[in-house]
Short mmCIF file of C-alpha atoms and ligand atoms in Angstrom, two decimals:
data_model
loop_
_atom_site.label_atom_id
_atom_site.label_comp_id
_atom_site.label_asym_id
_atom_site.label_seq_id
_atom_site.Cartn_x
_atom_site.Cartn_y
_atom_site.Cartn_z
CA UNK A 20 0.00 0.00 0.00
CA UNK A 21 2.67 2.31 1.19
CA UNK A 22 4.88 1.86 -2.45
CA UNK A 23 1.31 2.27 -4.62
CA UNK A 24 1.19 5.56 -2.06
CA UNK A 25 4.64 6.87 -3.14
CA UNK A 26 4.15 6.46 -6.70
CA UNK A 27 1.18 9.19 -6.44
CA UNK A 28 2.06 11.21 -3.40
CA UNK A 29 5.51 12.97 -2.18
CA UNK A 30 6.62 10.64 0.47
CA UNK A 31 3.73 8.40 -0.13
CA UNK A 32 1.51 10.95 1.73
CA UNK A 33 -0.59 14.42 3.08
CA UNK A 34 0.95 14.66 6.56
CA UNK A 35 4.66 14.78 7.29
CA UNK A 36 4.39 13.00 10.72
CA UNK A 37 2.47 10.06 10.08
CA UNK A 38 4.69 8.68 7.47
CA UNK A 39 7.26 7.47 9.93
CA UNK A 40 9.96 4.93 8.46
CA UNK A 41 10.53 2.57 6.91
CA UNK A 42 6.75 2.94 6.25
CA UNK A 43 3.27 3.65 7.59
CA UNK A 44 0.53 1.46 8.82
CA UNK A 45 -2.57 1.77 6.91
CA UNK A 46 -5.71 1.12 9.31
CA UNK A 47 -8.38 -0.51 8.29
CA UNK A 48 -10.88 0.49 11.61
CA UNK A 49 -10.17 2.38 14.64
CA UNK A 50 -12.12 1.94 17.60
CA UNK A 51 -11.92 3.35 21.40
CA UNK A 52 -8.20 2.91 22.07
CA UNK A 53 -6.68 0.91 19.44
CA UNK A 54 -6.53 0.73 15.80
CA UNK A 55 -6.34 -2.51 13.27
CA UNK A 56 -4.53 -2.22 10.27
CA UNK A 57 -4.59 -4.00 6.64
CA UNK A 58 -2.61 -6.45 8.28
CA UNK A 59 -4.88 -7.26 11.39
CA UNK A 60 -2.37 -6.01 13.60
CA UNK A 61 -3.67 -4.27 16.78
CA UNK A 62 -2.13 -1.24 18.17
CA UNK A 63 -3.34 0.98 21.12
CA UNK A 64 -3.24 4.46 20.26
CA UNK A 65 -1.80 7.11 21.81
CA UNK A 66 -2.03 9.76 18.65
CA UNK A 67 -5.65 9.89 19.05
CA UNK A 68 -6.25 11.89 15.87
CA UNK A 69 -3.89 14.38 16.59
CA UNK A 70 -5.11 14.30 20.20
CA UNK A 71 -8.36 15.16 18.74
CA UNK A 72 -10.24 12.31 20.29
CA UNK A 73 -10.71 12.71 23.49
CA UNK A 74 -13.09 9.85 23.48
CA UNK A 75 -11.19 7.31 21.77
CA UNK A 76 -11.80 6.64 18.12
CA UNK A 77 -15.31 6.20 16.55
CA UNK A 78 -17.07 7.18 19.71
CA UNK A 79 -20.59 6.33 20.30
CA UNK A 80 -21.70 9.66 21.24
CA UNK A 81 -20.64 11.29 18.45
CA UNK A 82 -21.75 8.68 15.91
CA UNK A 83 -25.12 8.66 17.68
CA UNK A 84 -25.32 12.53 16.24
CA UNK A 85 -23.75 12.11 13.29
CA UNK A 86 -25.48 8.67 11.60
CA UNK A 87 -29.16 9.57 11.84
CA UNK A 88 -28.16 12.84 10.47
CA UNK A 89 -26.30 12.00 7.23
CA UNK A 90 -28.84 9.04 6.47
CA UNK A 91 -31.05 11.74 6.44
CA UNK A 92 -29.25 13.17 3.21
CA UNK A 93 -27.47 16.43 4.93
CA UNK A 94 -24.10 16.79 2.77
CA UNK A 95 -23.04 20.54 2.73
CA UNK A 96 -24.94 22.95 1.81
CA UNK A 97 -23.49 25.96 2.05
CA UNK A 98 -26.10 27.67 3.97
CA UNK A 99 -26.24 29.08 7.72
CA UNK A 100 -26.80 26.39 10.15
CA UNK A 101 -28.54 26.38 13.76
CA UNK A 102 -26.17 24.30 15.06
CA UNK A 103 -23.20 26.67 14.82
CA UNK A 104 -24.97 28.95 16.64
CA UNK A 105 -25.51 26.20 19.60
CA UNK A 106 -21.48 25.81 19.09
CA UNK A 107 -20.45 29.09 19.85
CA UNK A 108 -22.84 29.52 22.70
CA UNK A 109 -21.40 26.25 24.16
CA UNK A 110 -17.91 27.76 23.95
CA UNK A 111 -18.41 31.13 25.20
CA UNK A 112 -20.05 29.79 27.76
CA UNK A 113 -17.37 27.53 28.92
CA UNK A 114 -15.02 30.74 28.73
CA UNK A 115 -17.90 32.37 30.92
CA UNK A 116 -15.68 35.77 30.08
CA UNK A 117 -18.44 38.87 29.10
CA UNK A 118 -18.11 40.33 25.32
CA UNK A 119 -16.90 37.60 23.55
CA UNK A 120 -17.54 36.68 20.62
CA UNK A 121 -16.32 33.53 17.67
CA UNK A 122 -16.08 32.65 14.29
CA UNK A 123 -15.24 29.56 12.94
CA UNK A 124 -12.86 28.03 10.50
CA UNK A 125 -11.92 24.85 9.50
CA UNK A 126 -8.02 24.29 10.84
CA UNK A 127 -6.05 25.54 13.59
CA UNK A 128 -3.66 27.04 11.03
CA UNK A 129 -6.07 28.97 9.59
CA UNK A 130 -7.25 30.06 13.11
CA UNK A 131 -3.76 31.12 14.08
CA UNK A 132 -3.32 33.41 10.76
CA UNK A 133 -6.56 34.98 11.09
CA UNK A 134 -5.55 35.71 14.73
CA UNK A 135 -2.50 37.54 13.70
CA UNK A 136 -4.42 39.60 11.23
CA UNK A 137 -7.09 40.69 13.47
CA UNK A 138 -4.14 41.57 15.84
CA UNK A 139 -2.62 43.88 13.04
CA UNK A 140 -5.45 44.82 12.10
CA UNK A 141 -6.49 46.51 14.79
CA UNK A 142 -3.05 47.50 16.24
CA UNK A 143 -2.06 48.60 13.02
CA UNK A 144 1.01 47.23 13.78
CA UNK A 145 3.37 44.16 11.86
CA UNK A 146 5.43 42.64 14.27
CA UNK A 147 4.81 38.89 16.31
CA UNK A 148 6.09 37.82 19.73
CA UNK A 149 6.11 33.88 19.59
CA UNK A 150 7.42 31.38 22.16
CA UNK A 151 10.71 28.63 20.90
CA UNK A 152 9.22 25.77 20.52
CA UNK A 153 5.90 27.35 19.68
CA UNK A 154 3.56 25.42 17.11
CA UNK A 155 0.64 26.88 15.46
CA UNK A 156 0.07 25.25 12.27
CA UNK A 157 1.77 26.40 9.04
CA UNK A 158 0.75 29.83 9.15
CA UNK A 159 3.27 32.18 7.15
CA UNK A 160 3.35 34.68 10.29
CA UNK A 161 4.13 32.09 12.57
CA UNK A 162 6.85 29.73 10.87
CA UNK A 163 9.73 30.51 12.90
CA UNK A 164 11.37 29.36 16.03
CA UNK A 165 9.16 26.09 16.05
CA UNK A 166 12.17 23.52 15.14
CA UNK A 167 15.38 23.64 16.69
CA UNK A 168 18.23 24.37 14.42
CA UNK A 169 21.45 22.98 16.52
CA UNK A 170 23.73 25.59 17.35
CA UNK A 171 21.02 28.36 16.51
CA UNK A 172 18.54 27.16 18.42
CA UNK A 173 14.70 28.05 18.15
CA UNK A 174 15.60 31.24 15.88
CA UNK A 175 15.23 30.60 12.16
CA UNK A 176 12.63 30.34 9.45
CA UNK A 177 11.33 27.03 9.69
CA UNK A 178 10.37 27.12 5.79
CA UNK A 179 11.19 28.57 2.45
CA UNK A 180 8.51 30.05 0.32
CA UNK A 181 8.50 33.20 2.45
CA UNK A 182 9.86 36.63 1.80
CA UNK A 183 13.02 37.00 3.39
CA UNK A 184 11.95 40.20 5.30
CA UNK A 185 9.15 38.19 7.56
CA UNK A 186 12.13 37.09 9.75
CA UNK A 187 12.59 40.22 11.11
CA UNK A 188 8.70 40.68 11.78
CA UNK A 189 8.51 37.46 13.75
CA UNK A 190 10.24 37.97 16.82
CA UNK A 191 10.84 34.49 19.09
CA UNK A 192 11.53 34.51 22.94
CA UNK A 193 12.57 31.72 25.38
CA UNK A 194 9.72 29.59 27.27
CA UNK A 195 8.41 30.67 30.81
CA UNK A 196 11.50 33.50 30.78
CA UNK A 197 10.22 35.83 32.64
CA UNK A 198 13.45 38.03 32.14
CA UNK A 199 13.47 37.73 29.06
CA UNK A 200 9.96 38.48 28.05
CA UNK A 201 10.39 42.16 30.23
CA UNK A 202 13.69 42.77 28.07
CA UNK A 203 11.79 41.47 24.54
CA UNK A 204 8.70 43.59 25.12
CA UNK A 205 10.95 46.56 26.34
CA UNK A 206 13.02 46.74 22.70
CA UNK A 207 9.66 45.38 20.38
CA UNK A 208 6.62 46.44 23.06
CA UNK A 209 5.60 49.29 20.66
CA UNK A 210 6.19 47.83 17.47
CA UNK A 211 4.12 44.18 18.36
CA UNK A 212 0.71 43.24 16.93
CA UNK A 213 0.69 40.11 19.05
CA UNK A 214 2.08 38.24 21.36
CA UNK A 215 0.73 34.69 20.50
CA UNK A 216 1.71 31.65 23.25
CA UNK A 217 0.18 27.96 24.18
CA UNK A 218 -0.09 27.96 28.24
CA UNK A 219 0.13 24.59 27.42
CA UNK A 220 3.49 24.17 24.96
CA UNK A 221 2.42 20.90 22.57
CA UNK A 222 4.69 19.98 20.31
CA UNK A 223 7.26 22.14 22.26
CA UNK A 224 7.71 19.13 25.32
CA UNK A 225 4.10 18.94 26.64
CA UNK A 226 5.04 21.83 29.31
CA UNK A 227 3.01 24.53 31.39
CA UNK A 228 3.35 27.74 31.60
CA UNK A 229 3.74 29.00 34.93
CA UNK A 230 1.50 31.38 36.06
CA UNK A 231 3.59 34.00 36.58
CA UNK A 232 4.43 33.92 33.54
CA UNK A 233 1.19 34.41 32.41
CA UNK A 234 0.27 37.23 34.48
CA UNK A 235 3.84 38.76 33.41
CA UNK A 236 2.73 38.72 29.49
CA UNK A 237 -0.71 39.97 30.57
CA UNK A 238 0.34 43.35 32.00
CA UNK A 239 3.25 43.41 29.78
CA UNK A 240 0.66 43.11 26.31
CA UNK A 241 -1.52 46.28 28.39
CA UNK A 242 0.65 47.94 29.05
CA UNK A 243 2.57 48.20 25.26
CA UNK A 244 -1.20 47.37 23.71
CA UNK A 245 -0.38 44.34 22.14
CA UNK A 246 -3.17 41.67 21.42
CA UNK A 247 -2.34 38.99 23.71
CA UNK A 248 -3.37 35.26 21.67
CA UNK A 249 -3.45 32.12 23.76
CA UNK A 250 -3.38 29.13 21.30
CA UNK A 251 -5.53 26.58 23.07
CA UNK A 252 -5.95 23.96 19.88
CA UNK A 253 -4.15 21.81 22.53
CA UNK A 254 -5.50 22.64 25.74
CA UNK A 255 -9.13 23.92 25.02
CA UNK A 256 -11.31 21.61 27.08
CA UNK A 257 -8.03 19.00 27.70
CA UNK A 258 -7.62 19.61 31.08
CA UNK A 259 -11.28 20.73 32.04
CA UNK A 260 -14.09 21.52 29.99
CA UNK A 261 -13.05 25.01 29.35
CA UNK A 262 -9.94 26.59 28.59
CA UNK A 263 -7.20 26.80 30.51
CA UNK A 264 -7.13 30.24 30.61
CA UNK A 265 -10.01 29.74 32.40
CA UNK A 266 -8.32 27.71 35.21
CA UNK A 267 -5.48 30.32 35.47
CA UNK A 268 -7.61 32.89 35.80
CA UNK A 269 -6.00 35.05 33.04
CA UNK A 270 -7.86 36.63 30.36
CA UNK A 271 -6.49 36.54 26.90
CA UNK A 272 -7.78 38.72 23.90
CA UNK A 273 -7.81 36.54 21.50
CA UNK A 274 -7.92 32.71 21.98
CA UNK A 275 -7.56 29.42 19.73
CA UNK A 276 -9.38 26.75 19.51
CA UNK A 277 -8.95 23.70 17.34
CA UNK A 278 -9.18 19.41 17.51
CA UNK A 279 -11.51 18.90 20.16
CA UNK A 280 -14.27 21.52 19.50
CA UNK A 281 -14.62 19.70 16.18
CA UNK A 282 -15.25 15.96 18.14
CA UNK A 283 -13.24 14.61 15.27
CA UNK A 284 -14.23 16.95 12.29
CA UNK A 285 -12.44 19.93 10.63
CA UNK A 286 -12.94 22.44 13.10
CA UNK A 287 -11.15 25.55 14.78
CA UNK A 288 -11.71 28.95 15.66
CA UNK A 289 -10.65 32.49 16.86
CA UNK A 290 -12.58 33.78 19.80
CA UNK A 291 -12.47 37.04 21.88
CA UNK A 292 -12.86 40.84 22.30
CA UNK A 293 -15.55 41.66 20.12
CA UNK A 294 -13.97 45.03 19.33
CA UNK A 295 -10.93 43.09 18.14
CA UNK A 296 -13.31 40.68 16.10
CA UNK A 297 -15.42 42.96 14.57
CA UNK A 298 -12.86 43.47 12.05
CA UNK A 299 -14.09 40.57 10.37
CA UNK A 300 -17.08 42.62 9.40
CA UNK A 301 -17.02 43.72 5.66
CA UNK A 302 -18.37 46.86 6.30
CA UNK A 303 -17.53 47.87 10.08
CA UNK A 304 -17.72 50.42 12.09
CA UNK A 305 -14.11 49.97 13.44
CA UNK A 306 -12.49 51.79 10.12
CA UNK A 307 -10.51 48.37 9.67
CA UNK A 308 -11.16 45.09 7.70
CA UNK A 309 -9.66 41.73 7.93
CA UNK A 310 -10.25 39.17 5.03
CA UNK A 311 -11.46 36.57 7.70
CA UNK A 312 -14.67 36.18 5.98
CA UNK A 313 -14.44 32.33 5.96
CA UNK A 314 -14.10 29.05 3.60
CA UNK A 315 -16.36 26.68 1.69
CA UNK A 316 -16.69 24.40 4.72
CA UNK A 317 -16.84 26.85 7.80
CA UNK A 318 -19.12 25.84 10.26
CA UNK A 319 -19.88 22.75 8.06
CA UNK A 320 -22.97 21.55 10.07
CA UNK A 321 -22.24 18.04 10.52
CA UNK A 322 -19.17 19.15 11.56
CA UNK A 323 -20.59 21.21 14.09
CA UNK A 324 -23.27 18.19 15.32
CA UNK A 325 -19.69 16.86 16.07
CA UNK A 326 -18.14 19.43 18.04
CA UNK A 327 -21.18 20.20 19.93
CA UNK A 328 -21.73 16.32 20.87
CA UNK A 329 -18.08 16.49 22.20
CA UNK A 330 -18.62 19.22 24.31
CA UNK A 331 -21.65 18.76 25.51
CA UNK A 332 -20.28 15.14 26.86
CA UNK A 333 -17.77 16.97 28.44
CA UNK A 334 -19.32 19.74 30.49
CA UNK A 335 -21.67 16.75 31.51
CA UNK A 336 -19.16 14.39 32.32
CA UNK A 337 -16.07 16.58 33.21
CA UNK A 338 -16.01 16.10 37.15
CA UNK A 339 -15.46 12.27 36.22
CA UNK A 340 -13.06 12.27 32.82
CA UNK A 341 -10.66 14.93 33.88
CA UNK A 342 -9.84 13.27 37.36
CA UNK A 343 -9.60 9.93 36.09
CA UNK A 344 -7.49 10.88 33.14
CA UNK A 345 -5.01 12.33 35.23
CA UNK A 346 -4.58 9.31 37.48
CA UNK A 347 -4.28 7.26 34.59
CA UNK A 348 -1.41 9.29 33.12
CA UNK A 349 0.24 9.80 36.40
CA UNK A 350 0.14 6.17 36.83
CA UNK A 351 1.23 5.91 33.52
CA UNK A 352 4.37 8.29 33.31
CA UNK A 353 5.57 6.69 36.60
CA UNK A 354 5.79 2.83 34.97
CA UNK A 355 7.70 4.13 32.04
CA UNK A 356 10.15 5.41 34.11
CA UNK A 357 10.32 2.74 36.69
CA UNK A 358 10.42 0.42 33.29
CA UNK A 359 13.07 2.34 31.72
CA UNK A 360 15.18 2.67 35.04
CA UNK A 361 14.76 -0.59 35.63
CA UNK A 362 17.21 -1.99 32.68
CA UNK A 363 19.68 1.01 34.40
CA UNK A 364 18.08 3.55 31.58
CA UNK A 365 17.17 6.97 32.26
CA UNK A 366 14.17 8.95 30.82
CA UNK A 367 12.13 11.91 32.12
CA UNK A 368 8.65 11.69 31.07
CA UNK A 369 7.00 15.38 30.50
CA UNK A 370 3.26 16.29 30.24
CA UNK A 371 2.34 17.08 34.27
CA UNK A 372 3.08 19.69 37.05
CA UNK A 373 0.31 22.19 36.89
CA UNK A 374 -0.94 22.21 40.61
CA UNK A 375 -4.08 24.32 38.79
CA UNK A 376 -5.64 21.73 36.63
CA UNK A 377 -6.90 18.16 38.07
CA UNK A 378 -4.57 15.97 36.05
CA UNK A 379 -2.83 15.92 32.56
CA UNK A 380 -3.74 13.42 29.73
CA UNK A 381 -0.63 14.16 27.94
CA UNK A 382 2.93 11.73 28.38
CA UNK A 383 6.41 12.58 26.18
CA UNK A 384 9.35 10.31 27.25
CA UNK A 385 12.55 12.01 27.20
CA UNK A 386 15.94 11.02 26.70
CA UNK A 387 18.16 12.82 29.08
CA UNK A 388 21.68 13.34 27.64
CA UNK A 389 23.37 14.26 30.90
CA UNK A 390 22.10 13.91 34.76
CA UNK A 391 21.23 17.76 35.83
CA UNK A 392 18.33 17.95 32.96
CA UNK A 393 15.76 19.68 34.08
CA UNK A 394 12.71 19.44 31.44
CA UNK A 395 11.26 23.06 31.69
CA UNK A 396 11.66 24.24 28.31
CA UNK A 397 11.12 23.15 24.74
CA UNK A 398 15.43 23.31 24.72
CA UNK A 399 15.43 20.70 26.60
CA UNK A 400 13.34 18.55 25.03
CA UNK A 401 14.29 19.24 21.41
CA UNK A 402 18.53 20.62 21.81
CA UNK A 403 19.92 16.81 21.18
CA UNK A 404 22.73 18.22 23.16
CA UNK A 405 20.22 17.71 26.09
CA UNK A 406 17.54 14.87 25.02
CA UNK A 407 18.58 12.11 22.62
CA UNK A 408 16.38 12.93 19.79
CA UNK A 409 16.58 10.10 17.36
CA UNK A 410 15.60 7.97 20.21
CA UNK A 411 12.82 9.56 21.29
CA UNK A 412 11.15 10.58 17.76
CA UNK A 413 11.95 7.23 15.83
CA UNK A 414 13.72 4.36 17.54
CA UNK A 415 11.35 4.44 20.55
CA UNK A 416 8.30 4.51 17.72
CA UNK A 417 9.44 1.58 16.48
CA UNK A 418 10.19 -0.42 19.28
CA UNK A 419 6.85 -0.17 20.96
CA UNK A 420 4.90 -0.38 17.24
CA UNK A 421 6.60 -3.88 17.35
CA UNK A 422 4.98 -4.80 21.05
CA UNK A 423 1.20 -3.51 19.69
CA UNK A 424 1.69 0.67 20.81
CA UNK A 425 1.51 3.48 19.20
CA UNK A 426 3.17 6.58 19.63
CA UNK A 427 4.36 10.07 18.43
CA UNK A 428 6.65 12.32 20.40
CA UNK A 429 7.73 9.18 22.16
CA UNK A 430 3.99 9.34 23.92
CA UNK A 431 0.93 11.31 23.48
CA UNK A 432 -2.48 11.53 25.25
CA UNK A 433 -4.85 8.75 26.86
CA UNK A 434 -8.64 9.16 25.96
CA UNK A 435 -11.43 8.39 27.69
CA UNK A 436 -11.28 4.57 26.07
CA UNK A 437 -7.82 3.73 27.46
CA UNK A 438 -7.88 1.62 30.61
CA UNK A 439 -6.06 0.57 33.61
CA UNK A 440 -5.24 -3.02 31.26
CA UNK A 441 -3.99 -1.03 28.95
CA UNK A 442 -1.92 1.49 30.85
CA UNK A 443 -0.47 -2.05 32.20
CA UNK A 444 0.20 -3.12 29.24
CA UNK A 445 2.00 0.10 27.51
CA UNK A 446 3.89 0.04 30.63
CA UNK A 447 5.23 -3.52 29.46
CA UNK A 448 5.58 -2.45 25.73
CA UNK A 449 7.83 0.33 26.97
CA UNK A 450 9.92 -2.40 29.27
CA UNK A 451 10.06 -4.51 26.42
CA UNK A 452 11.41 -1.29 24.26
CA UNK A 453 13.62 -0.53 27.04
CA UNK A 454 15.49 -3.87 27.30
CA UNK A 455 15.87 -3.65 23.23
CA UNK A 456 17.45 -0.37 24.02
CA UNK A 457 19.48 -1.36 26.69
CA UNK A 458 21.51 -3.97 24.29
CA UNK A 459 22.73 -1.41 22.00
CA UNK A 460 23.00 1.54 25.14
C1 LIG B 186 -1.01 24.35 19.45
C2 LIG B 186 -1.36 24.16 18.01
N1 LIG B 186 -1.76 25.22 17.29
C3 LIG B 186 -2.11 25.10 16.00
C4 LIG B 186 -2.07 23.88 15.36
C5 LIG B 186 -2.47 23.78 13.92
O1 LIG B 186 -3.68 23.16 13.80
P1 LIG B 186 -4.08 22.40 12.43
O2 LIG B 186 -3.19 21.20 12.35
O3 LIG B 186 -5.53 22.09 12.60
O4 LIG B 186 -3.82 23.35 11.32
C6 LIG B 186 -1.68 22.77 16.07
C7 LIG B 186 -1.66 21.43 15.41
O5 LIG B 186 -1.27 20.45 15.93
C8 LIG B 186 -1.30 22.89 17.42
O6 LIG B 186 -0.89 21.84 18.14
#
């Protein structure tokens, strides 16, 4: 399957990270927390649609919406939908912040470059503040500092295809640096449109930001007047069925939302300050006008039936899920490194320590290079001076795809479908990976 893929498709493919080497496994069904490929083999899954399903795959709730509805005959139509309208109440209610208001879109990416041109829209301003490490999608604005170039670190253009000059309009500082962030602000305050940051870094090492730190870019976007953007496609209802803004208890303007709001359809979108999001009117009062007048399939309404299905289980459910998830994960993180430690093997697994929130879903297992690492910024996690890289990424991948577990990021997120038999069971795939690793350590 995978050569009849290359002949048609660079790298045999749409999406860089799931065509690992030597090749991909095609599945052929998906189901609560494990998928079956073409082959019948049986892996439990830790990707969980791009940690989109919080419920496991296929979930009943969700199909219980969605079947009756397209048997009815509902493909798009690309009129206005009710349901949207239930959506965006159900979010901006779960902000429970006055004088919001949302639109949607259809990827985080395209959430994320919206955000940026509300921001300089209304600033009037071109410059970015983003975190190292930072991911937001492929949005042109935000494509630096996300991988780390050794010896440069999180500091260059992560793609061609841009004008040269956006470099110097995206400006990158260091992870929970509260220093830092004073000095950046200080030389760039009055030239920024945005300062743009996940409280919860994803891709960056599955890391918090402290509240301080929070607070700090708070007064720091007042008091230059720079539109403060918290990307939440990660951590928008992950931790509780809000955002986590919401558990912090600090405001941002703008915020993100993405994979879960969607319940496993293309959804995302920009909410906040309806003065800043009136400039996707057309014809506005605020002077200003931002092209963010949306795509063929915004607000798609099966793919809202979706999204509101998944949230509504949540809110309903929370008290139970979020608790439970974060014992799981706990218990989880622990094994691997007793596991690892065990065959005289180090590794620091990320994804907890936020005293605010009742538990984290998310795991990374890290590599430490040397002793004194202390896993509190996306350096650490990505500099292969500090974390061993190659294992993480793509020899641990393998070794636990061969003992029935899948991974990306050397972990990922449990869903609501993963149980304490399974956590026992990745804890033994990850033995079994470590005693592989051990022989050529
Ligand atoms: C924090 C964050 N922001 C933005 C994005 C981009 O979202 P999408 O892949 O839907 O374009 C991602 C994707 O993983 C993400 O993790």
């Amino acid at each position: 399957m995978f050569e009849r893929a290359t002949k048609v498709m660079i790298r045999g493919g749409s999406h860089t990270l799931r065509l690992w080497k030597p090749y991909p496994f095609f599945p052929a069904s998906a189901q609560g927390a494990t998928v079956t490929d073409l082959d019948g083999s049986v892996y439990l899954d830790y990707w969980q649609g791009h940690y989109a399903n919080l419920l496991g795959h296929n979930p009943e709730v969700i199909r219980q919406e969605l079947e009756p509805y397209l048997a009815a005959g509902s493909l798009h139509t690309g009129f206005e939908n009710s349901v949207q309208i239930e959506l965006a109440e159900k979010i901006l209610t779960a902000l429970a912040q006055p004088g919001l208001k949302i639109r949607f879109t259809t990827s985080g990416t395209l959430a994320a470059t919206y955000a940026i041109m509300l921001a300089m829209g209304y600033t009037g301003r071109y410059y970015v503040l983003k975190i190292g490490g930072g991911w937001h999608g492929s949005s042109p604005y935000l494509l630096k500092g996300a991988k780390f170039h050794p010896g440069r670190g999180f500091n260059q253009m992560d793609s061609a295809g841009l004008p040269p000059e956006l470099a110097r309009h995206i400006i990158v500082t260091r992870f929970n640096d509260q220093e830092q962030l004073e000095k950046t602000f200080k030389r760039y305050g009055s030239k920024l449109a945005a300062f743009i940051l996940e409280p919860f870094i994803g891709v960056g090492g599955f890391l918090f930001c402290s509240p301080e730190y929070l607070k700090l870019a708070r007064k720091l976007a007042d008091d230059y007047g720079v539109v403060l953007i918290f990307d939440e496609i990660i951590s928008g209802f992950r931790f509780c069925p809000s955002g986590l803004q919401k558990l912090y208890g600090v405001r941002p303007d703008l915020s993100l939302f993405g994979k879960l709001i969607g319940g496993g359809q293309a959804v995302a979108a920009v909410a906040g300050r309806a003065k800043i999001m009136s400039g996707c009117e057309t014809a506005g009062s605020s002077g200003w006008h931002v092209n963010f007048e949306g795509g063929t399939f915004s607000a798609h309404e099966e793919y809202m039936r979706a999204g509101l299905a998944m949230l509504n289980y949540l809110t309903s459910h929370g008290k139970e899920i979020y608790p439970r998830l974060g014992q799981l994960t706990a218990r989880l993180r622990q094994g691997i490194e007793q596991a690892f430690a065990a065959e005289g093997l180090k590794v620091v697994c990320t994804g907890s320590g936020q005293t605010a929130i009742d538990g984290s879903s998310f795991f990374m297992v890290n590599f430490p290079q040397k002793d004194k690492i202390s896993y509190s910024s996306p350096e650490d996690v990505w500099d292969p001076a500090r974390s061993d890289v190659f294992l993480r990424e793509e020899a641990l991948k393998l070794a636990l795809l061969i003992n029935g577990v899948h991974v990306v990021h050397g972990g990922g997120c449990l869903s609501t479908a993963h149980t304490e038999q399974d956590i026992d069971r990745t804890i033994e795939a990850y033995r079994q990976a470590a005693s592989i690793f051990r022989r050529f350590l």
